[in-house]
Amino acid sequence: MTGSLISTLEGRYYTDPAIFAREQANIFEKMWFCAVKSGDLAAPGDFRTVQVGRESVLIARDRHGNLNAFLNVCRHRGARICVDEAGSVKRAFQCPYHAWTYALDGKLIAAPNLTSMPDVDRVEYGLTKVHLREWLGYAWVNLADDPPSFSDDVLSAVTERLGSLEGIDGYEIDQLSVGRRIVYDVKANWKLIIENFMECYHCATIHPELTEVLPEFADGYAAQYYVGHGAEFGDDIKGFTVDGSEGFEKLAALEEERDRKYYAITIKPQVFINLVPDHVILHRMYPVAVDRTIVECDWLYAKEVVDTGRDVSRSVELFHRVNEQDFEACERCQPAMASRAYARGGVLVPSEHHIGGFHEWLVQKLESAD
């Protein structure tokens, strides 16, 4: 191989169910995982179930206003407590099998004949708790008994990309509201999606609308290539919209130096954050099979933009097209991962070198658990 090119992972990393199972156990079930938008669970009893690795996780707001996360498994015989993806209960969760009943904080509060078993500890036999932390207006969960540092696992990605953690503060993401949410069912391995998001070598080929707004992307260098660098809007571009027309007012706390610039952050293993002056786009990936990934994408705006019903369609359409273009490309790659032509992998050009770093990180995660 020439000095300009870098080897990729072998094709089996994208097709082998055994490797995917190891990723579930050693990455998604051990690292911090962005699960739900906190504001989606506004009232006591509101809940959502989320697949994290091989586990179904139940996240709910209790009567004190706190969010809690549990494994979605009854402590009696293992039935799934909630089969719905989202909903609300009045006071408690009840297993539909034998009616074991749990408070919103997970404590066992009732079961048939429970009073005749005074030795049963209602806390010990409550729902199995999962670590939860809120950041940027989202609930992040961790399934490990001893979770890694949130700073090392999550916040460091912001520092590495923007140069400091304070670089994200001006967007006040936790104060923004969801203006649009689109869920994509992508028939591709989760790593193909991450690799695609990390580079812009493909941008001139498949993203005509994006490169019109961000001309430097046509040269193949993604914003994530440089620490602290923001891709500047084109001279005639007024806003981060599908036609370059004017968007909304700059977010109130945003520094002038970040106006008319786009920043992208990858937070391993499953979050993308896109920062522009008047809104934020946040992707969450839910890998469900070796060749299938659910991607939930939120377009976040200042509260007054959403509350007054202002038209967000032009800004949504820009990145919706980018998403569809990217996911189609990933789906085009997925079948070829099983080809004998890709058995030893492919190659990366110099502008994609940071994908090589991602591959090294992945292999280290898998090997460290062996």
CSV table of C-alpha atoms in Angstrom, one decimal:
chain,number,residue,atom,x,y,z
A,1,MET,CA,0.0,0.0,0.0
A,2,THR,CA,1.2,3.5,-0.8
A,3,GLY,CA,2.1,6.0,1.9
A,4,SER,CA,-0.9,8.1,1.0
A,5,LEU,CA,-3.5,5.5,1.8
A,6,ILE,CA,-4.6,4.0,5.2
A,7,SER,CA,-6.2,0.6,5.6
A,8,THR,CA,-9.8,0.3,6.9
A,9,LEU,CA,-11.4,-2.3,9.0
A,10,GLU,CA,-12.0,-5.7,7.3
A,11,GLY,CA,-15.5,-6.2,5.9
A,12,ARG,CA,-16.4,-8.7,8.6
A,13,TYR,CA,-16.6,-5.9,11.1
A,14,TYR,CA,-19.8,-4.7,9.4
A,15,THR,CA,-21.5,-8.1,8.8
A,16,ASP,CA,-20.5,-10.5,11.5
A,17,PRO,CA,-23.3,-10.9,14.2
A,18,ALA,CA,-20.6,-12.1,16.7
A,19,ILE,CA,-18.7,-8.8,16.3
A,20,PHE,CA,-21.9,-6.9,16.7
A,21,ALA,CA,-22.7,-8.8,19.9
A,22,ARG,CA,-19.3,-7.9,21.3
A,23,GLU,CA,-19.9,-4.2,20.4
A,24,GLN,CA,-23.3,-4.3,22.2
A,25,ALA,CA,-21.7,-5.8,25.3
A,26,ASN,CA,-18.4,-3.9,25.3
A,27,ILE,CA,-19.4,-0.5,23.9
A,28,PHE,CA,-23.1,0.3,24.1
A,29,GLU,CA,-23.6,-1.4,27.4
A,30,LYS,CA,-20.5,0.1,29.0
A,31,MET,CA,-20.3,3.7,27.6
A,32,TRP,CA,-22.7,6.6,28.2
A,33,PHE,CA,-25.6,6.4,25.8
A,34,CYS,CA,-27.8,9.3,24.8
A,35,ALA,CA,-31.3,7.9,25.3
A,36,VAL,CA,-34.1,10.4,25.3
A,37,LYS,CA,-34.9,14.1,25.2
A,38,SER,CA,-35.6,15.1,28.8
A,39,GLY,CA,-38.4,17.4,27.8
A,40,ASP,CA,-40.2,14.5,26.1
A,41,LEU,CA,-40.9,13.2,29.6
A,42,ALA,CA,-42.4,16.3,31.1
A,43,ALA,CA,-44.9,15.0,33.6
A,44,PRO,CA,-44.8,12.4,36.4
A,45,GLY,CA,-45.5,9.0,34.9
A,46,ASP,CA,-44.2,9.9,31.4
A,47,PHE,CA,-42.0,7.1,30.2
A,48,ARG,CA,-40.0,5.9,27.2
A,49,THR,CA,-38.4,2.5,26.5
A,50,VAL,CA,-35.0,2.5,24.6
A,51,GLN,CA,-32.9,-0.3,23.3
A,52,VAL,CA,-29.3,0.0,24.7
A,53,GLY,CA,-27.2,-2.8,23.5
A,54,ARG,CA,-29.1,-6.0,24.3
A,55,GLU,CA,-31.2,-4.4,27.0
A,56,SER,CA,-34.5,-2.6,27.0
A,57,VAL,CA,-34.2,0.4,29.3
A,58,LEU,CA,-37.2,2.1,30.8
A,59,ILE,CA,-36.8,5.8,31.5
A,60,ALA,CA,-39.5,7.6,33.5
A,61,ARG,CA,-40.2,10.8,35.5
A,62,ASP,CA,-41.1,10.3,39.1
A,63,ARG,CA,-43.5,12.3,41.3
A,64,HIS,CA,-40.6,14.4,42.5
A,65,GLY,CA,-39.8,15.5,39.0
A,66,ASN,CA,-36.7,13.4,38.7
A,67,LEU,CA,-35.8,11.1,35.7
A,68,ASN,CA,-34.9,7.5,36.6
A,69,ALA,CA,-33.8,4.6,34.4
A,70,PHE,CA,-34.3,0.9,34.9
A,71,LEU,CA,-33.9,-2.3,33.1
A,72,ASN,CA,-37.3,-3.0,31.6
A,73,VAL,CA,-37.6,-6.4,33.4
A,74,CYS,CA,-39.9,-7.6,36.1
A,75,ARG,CA,-38.0,-8.9,39.1
A,76,HIS,CA,-40.5,-11.8,39.6
A,77,ARG,CA,-40.3,-13.9,36.4
A,78,GLY,CA,-38.6,-11.6,34.0
A,79,ALA,CA,-41.5,-10.3,31.9
A,80,ARG,CA,-41.1,-7.0,30.1
A,81,ILE,CA,-42.8,-4.3,32.1
A,82,CYS,CA,-43.6,-1.9,29.3
A,83,VAL,CA,-44.0,-3.1,25.7
A,84,ASP,CA,-44.9,0.4,24.4
A,85,GLU,CA,-42.1,2.7,23.2
A,86,ALA,CA,-43.6,5.6,25.0
A,87,GLY,CA,-46.6,6.6,27.1
A,88,SER,CA,-47.7,7.7,30.6
A,89,VAL,CA,-48.9,5.9,33.7
A,90,LYS,CA,-50.8,7.5,36.6
A,91,ARG,CA,-48.9,6.2,39.6
A,92,ALA,CA,-47.0,3.0,39.0
A,93,PHE,CA,-45.8,0.4,36.5
A,94,GLN,CA,-47.5,-2.9,36.7
A,95,CYS,CA,-46.2,-6.1,35.1
A,96,PRO,CA,-48.9,-7.5,32.9
A,97,TYR,CA,-48.0,-11.1,33.8
A,98,HIS,CA,-48.5,-11.4,37.6
A,99,ALA,CA,-49.3,-7.8,38.5
A,100,TRP,CA,-46.1,-7.0,40.4
A,101,THR,CA,-46.3,-3.3,40.7
A,102,TYR,CA,-43.5,-0.7,40.9
A,103,ALA,CA,-43.5,3.0,41.9
A,104,LEU,CA,-42.1,5.5,39.5
A,105,ASP,CA,-38.9,5.4,41.4
A,106,GLY,CA,-38.6,1.7,40.9
A,107,LYS,CA,-39.6,0.4,44.4
A,108,LEU,CA,-41.8,-2.7,44.6
A,109,ILE,CA,-45.1,-1.4,46.1
A,110,ALA,CA,-47.6,-4.2,45.4
A,111,ALA,CA,-48.0,-7.8,44.3
A,112,PRO,CA,-50.6,-10.5,44.8
A,113,ASN,CA,-50.2,-11.9,48.4
A,114,LEU,CA,-47.2,-9.7,49.1
A,115,THR,CA,-48.5,-8.9,52.6
A,116,SER,CA,-48.2,-12.6,53.4
A,117,MET,CA,-44.4,-12.4,52.6
A,118,PRO,CA,-43.1,-9.8,55.1
A,119,ASP,CA,-39.5,-10.9,54.5
A,120,VAL,CA,-39.5,-9.5,50.9
A,121,ASP,CA,-37.4,-6.3,50.8
A,122,ARG,CA,-39.4,-4.0,48.5
A,123,VAL,CA,-36.3,-2.0,47.6
A,124,GLU,CA,-34.1,-5.0,46.9
A,125,TYR,CA,-36.8,-6.4,44.7
A,126,GLY,CA,-37.5,-3.2,43.0
A,127,LEU,CA,-36.7,-2.6,39.3
A,128,THR,CA,-33.0,-2.8,38.5
A,129,LYS,CA,-31.6,0.8,38.3
A,130,VAL,CA,-29.5,2.2,35.5
A,131,HIS,CA,-27.1,5.1,35.9
A,132,LEU,CA,-28.6,8.3,34.4
A,133,ARG,CA,-27.2,11.8,33.9
A,134,GLU,CA,-28.8,14.8,32.1
A,135,TRP,CA,-26.8,17.0,29.8
A,136,LEU,CA,-27.7,19.3,26.9
A,137,GLY,CA,-31.4,18.6,27.7
A,138,TYR,CA,-31.0,14.8,27.1
A,139,ALA,CA,-30.9,11.9,29.5
A,140,TRP,CA,-27.8,9.8,29.1
A,141,VAL,CA,-27.7,6.3,30.6
A,142,ASN,CA,-25.0,3.9,31.4
A,143,LEU,CA,-25.6,0.2,32.1
A,144,ALA,CA,-22.2,-0.6,33.7
A,145,ASP,CA,-22.0,-1.4,37.4
A,146,ASP,CA,-19.2,1.1,37.7
A,147,PRO,CA,-19.8,3.7,34.9
A,148,PRO,CA,-16.8,5.5,33.3
A,149,SER,CA,-16.3,9.2,33.9
A,150,PHE,CA,-18.9,11.2,32.0
A,151,SER,CA,-16.2,13.8,31.5
A,152,ASP,CA,-13.8,11.3,29.9
A,153,ASP,CA,-16.5,9.4,27.9
A,154,VAL,CA,-18.6,12.4,26.7
A,155,LEU,CA,-17.4,15.9,27.5
A,156,SER,CA,-13.9,15.2,26.2
A,157,ALA,CA,-15.4,14.8,22.6
A,158,VAL,CA,-16.5,18.5,22.8
A,159,THR,CA,-13.1,19.6,24.0
A,160,GLU,CA,-11.3,17.7,21.4
A,161,ARG,CA,-13.4,19.1,18.6
A,162,LEU,CA,-14.0,22.7,19.7
A,163,GLY,CA,-10.9,23.3,21.8
A,164,SER,CA,-12.7,23.8,25.0
A,165,LEU,CA,-15.9,22.7,26.7
A,166,GLU,CA,-17.1,26.3,26.9
A,167,GLY,CA,-17.3,26.3,23.1
A,168,ILE,CA,-20.7,24.6,23.2
A,169,ASP,CA,-22.1,26.8,26.0
A,170,GLY,CA,-23.3,29.7,23.8
A,171,TYR,CA,-25.8,27.4,22.0
A,172,GLU,CA,-27.6,26.8,25.3
A,173,ILE,CA,-28.8,23.5,23.9
A,174,ASP,CA,-30.6,22.5,27.1
A,175,GLN,CA,-32.9,25.5,26.6
A,176,LEU,CA,-33.8,24.8,23.0
A,177,SER,CA,-37.1,23.1,21.9
A,178,VAL,CA,-37.7,20.4,19.3
A,179,GLY,CA,-39.0,22.0,16.1
A,180,ARG,CA,-38.9,18.8,14.1
A,181,ARG,CA,-38.0,15.2,14.7
A,182,ILE,CA,-37.4,12.7,12.0
A,183,VAL,CA,-36.7,9.0,12.6
A,184,TYR,CA,-34.7,7.1,9.9
A,185,ASP,CA,-34.5,3.3,9.6
A,186,VAL,CA,-31.2,2.8,8.0
A,187,LYS,CA,-30.2,-0.6,6.6
A,188,ALA,CA,-26.6,-0.3,7.4
A,189,ASN,CA,-24.1,-1.0,10.2
A,190,TRP,CA,-23.8,1.8,12.7
A,191,LYS,CA,-20.0,2.2,12.0
A,192,LEU,CA,-20.7,3.1,8.3
A,193,ILE,CA,-22.9,5.9,9.5
A,194,ILE,CA,-20.3,7.2,11.9
A,195,GLU,CA,-17.5,7.0,9.3
A,196,ASN,CA,-19.7,8.9,6.8
A,197,PHE,CA,-20.5,11.7,9.3
A,198,MET,CA,-16.8,12.1,10.2
A,199,GLU,CA,-15.6,12.9,6.7
A,200,CYS,CA,-16.5,15.2,3.8
A,201,TYR,CA,-14.5,13.5,1.0
A,202,HIS,CA,-18.0,12.5,-0.4
A,203,CYS,CA,-19.6,16.0,0.0
A,204,ALA,CA,-18.9,17.3,-3.5
A,205,THR,CA,-20.3,14.1,-4.9
A,206,ILE,CA,-23.6,13.7,-3.0
A,207,HIS,CA,-24.4,16.9,-1.1
A,208,PRO,CA,-25.0,19.7,-3.6
A,209,GLU,CA,-27.2,21.7,-1.2
A,210,LEU,CA,-24.8,21.4,1.7
A,211,THR,CA,-21.7,22.4,-0.4
A,212,GLU,CA,-23.7,25.4,-1.8
A,213,VAL,CA,-24.1,26.7,1.8
A,214,LEU,CA,-20.6,25.6,3.0
A,215,PRO,CA,-18.4,25.9,0.0
A,216,GLU,CA,-15.2,24.6,1.7
A,217,PHE,CA,-16.9,21.2,2.0
A,218,ALA,CA,-16.6,20.8,-1.7
A,219,ASP,CA,-12.8,20.5,-1.2
A,220,GLY,CA,-13.3,17.3,0.9
A,221,TYR,CA,-12.3,18.5,4.3
A,222,ALA,CA,-14.9,18.1,7.0
A,223,ALA,CA,-15.3,20.6,9.8
A,224,GLN,CA,-14.1,17.8,12.2
A,225,TYR,CA,-10.8,17.7,10.5
A,226,TYR,CA,-9.4,20.7,12.4
A,227,VAL,CA,-9.7,21.4,16.2
A,228,GLY,CA,-11.8,24.5,16.7
A,229,HIS,CA,-12.5,25.1,13.1
A,230,GLY,CA,-16.0,26.1,11.9
A,231,ALA,CA,-16.9,25.8,8.2
A,232,GLU,CA,-17.9,29.3,7.0
A,233,PHE,CA,-21.1,30.0,5.1
A,234,GLY,CA,-20.7,31.1,1.5
A,235,ASP,CA,-20.6,34.8,0.8
A,236,ASP,CA,-24.1,35.0,-0.6
A,237,ILE,CA,-25.6,32.6,1.9
A,238,LYS,CA,-27.9,34.2,4.4
A,239,GLY,CA,-28.8,31.2,6.6
A,240,PHE,CA,-28.3,27.4,7.1
A,241,THR,CA,-31.3,26.6,4.9
A,242,VAL,CA,-31.9,24.4,1.9
A,243,ASP,CA,-31.8,27.4,-0.5
A,244,GLY,CA,-29.4,29.6,1.5
A,245,SER,CA,-32.2,32.0,2.4
A,246,GLU,CA,-32.4,33.7,5.8
A,247,GLY,CA,-33.0,31.6,8.8
A,248,PHE,CA,-33.8,32.8,12.3
A,249,GLU,CA,-32.1,35.2,14.7
A,250,LYS,CA,-28.8,34.1,16.0
A,251,LEU,CA,-29.1,32.2,19.3
A,252,ALA,CA,-29.1,34.8,22.1
A,253,ALA,CA,-26.0,33.7,24.0
A,254,LEU,CA,-23.9,32.8,21.0
A,255,GLU,CA,-20.6,34.6,20.5
A,256,GLU,CA,-20.1,36.7,17.4
A,257,GLU,CA,-17.1,34.6,16.4
A,258,ARG,CA,-19.3,31.6,15.9
A,259,ASP,CA,-21.9,33.4,13.7
A,260,ARG,CA,-22.1,32.2,10.1
A,261,LYS,CA,-20.2,29.0,10.9
A,262,TYR,CA,-21.0,25.3,11.1
A,263,TYR,CA,-19.4,22.9,13.6
A,264,ALA,CA,-19.9,19.2,13.8
A,265,ILE,CA,-19.1,16.9,16.8
A,266,THR,CA,-19.0,13.1,17.0
A,267,ILE,CA,-19.6,11.8,20.5
A,268,LYS,CA,-18.8,8.1,20.4
A,269,PRO,CA,-20.5,5.8,20.2
A,270,GLN,CA,-23.8,7.1,18.9
A,271,VAL,CA,-24.3,10.9,18.9
A,272,PHE,CA,-23.7,13.6,16.3
A,273,ILE,CA,-24.1,17.3,17.2
A,274,ASN,CA,-24.4,19.9,14.4
A,275,LEU,CA,-24.1,23.5,15.5
A,276,VAL,CA,-25.2,26.5,13.4
A,277,PRO,CA,-26.0,30.1,14.5
A,278,ASP,CA,-29.8,29.8,14.8
A,279,HIS,CA,-30.4,26.1,15.6
A,280,VAL,CA,-28.8,22.8,16.6
A,281,ILE,CA,-29.3,19.4,14.9
A,282,LEU,CA,-28.7,16.3,17.2
A,283,HIS,CA,-28.6,12.7,15.9
A,284,ARG,CA,-28.9,9.7,18.2
A,285,MET,CA,-28.2,6.2,16.8
A,286,TYR,CA,-29.8,3.0,18.1
A,287,PRO,CA,-28.0,0.1,16.5
A,288,VAL,CA,-30.5,-2.8,16.5
A,289,ALA,CA,-28.8,-5.3,14.2
A,290,VAL,CA,-25.5,-5.8,12.5
A,291,ASP,CA,-27.1,-4.3,9.3
A,292,ARG,CA,-29.7,-2.0,10.7
A,293,THR,CA,-29.6,1.2,12.7
A,294,ILE,CA,-32.4,3.5,13.8
A,295,VAL,CA,-31.4,7.2,13.7
A,296,GLU,CA,-33.5,9.8,15.6
A,297,CYS,CA,-32.7,13.3,14.5
A,298,ASP,CA,-33.9,16.4,16.4
A,299,TRP,CA,-33.9,19.9,15.0
A,300,LEU,CA,-33.6,22.3,18.0
A,301,TYR,CA,-34.6,25.9,18.0
A,302,ALA,CA,-35.0,28.8,20.4
A,303,LYS,CA,-38.2,28.3,22.5
A,304,GLU,CA,-39.9,31.3,21.0
A,305,VAL,CA,-39.4,30.0,17.4
A,306,VAL,CA,-41.2,26.8,18.3
A,307,ASP,CA,-43.8,28.3,20.5
A,308,THR,CA,-44.9,30.9,18.0
A,309,GLY,CA,-45.1,28.3,15.2
A,310,ARG,CA,-42.6,29.9,12.9
A,311,ASP,CA,-41.8,27.9,9.7
A,312,VAL,CA,-38.7,25.8,10.2
A,313,SER,CA,-39.2,23.8,7.0
A,314,ARG,CA,-36.3,25.4,5.0
A,315,SER,CA,-33.7,24.7,7.7
A,316,VAL,CA,-35.1,21.2,8.4
A,317,GLU,CA,-35.1,20.4,4.7
A,318,LEU,CA,-31.4,21.1,4.3
A,319,PHE,CA,-30.1,18.5,6.7
A,320,HIS,CA,-33.0,16.1,6.0
A,321,ARG,CA,-31.6,16.0,2.5
A,322,VAL,CA,-28.1,15.5,3.8
A,323,ASN,CA,-29.4,12.7,6.0
A,324,GLU,CA,-31.2,10.9,3.2
A,325,GLN,CA,-28.1,11.3,0.9
A,326,ASP,CA,-25.8,10.0,3.6
A,327,PHE,CA,-28.0,7.1,4.6
A,328,GLU,CA,-28.5,6.0,1.0
A,329,ALA,CA,-24.7,6.0,0.6
A,330,CYS,CA,-24.3,3.8,3.7
A,331,GLU,CA,-27.0,1.4,2.5
A,332,ARG,CA,-25.1,1.2,-0.8
A,333,CYS,CA,-22.0,0.1,1.1
A,334,GLN,CA,-23.6,-2.4,3.4
A,335,PRO,CA,-24.1,-5.3,1.0
A,336,ALA,CA,-20.6,-4.9,-0.3
A,337,MET,CA,-19.1,-5.4,3.2
A,338,ALA,CA,-19.8,-9.1,2.6
A,339,SER,CA,-18.1,-9.2,-0.8
A,340,ARG,CA,-14.8,-11.0,-1.3
A,341,ALA,CA,-13.5,-7.7,-2.8
A,342,TYR,CA,-13.8,-6.1,0.7
A,343,ALA,CA,-12.7,-9.1,2.8
A,344,ARG,CA,-9.5,-7.3,3.7
A,345,GLY,CA,-11.2,-3.9,3.8
A,346,GLY,CA,-10.8,-0.7,1.8
A,347,VAL,CA,-8.6,2.4,2.1
A,348,LEU,CA,-8.8,5.9,3.5
A,349,VAL,CA,-7.3,8.9,1.8
A,350,PRO,CA,-5.4,11.5,3.9
A,351,SER,CA,-8.4,13.7,4.6
A,352,GLU,CA,-10.1,10.7,6.1
A,353,HIS,CA,-7.3,9.9,8.5
A,354,HIS,CA,-9.5,10.5,11.6
A,355,ILE,CA,-11.7,7.6,10.5
A,356,GLY,CA,-8.5,5.5,11.0
A,357,GLY,CA,-8.4,6.8,14.6
A,358,PHE,CA,-12.0,5.7,15.0
A,359,HIS,CA,-11.1,2.2,13.8
A,360,GLU,CA,-8.2,2.0,16.3
A,361,TRP,CA,-10.6,3.1,19.1
A,362,LEU,CA,-13.1,0.4,18.1
A,363,VAL,CA,-10.5,-2.4,18.0
A,364,GLN,CA,-9.1,-1.4,21.3
A,365,LYS,CA,-12.5,-1.4,22.9
A,366,LEU,CA,-13.2,-4.9,21.6
A,367,GLU,CA,-9.8,-6.3,22.4
A,368,SER,CA,-9.6,-4.8,25.9
A,369,ALA,CA,-12.7,-6.9,26.9
A,370,ASP,CA,-11.2,-10.2,25.7
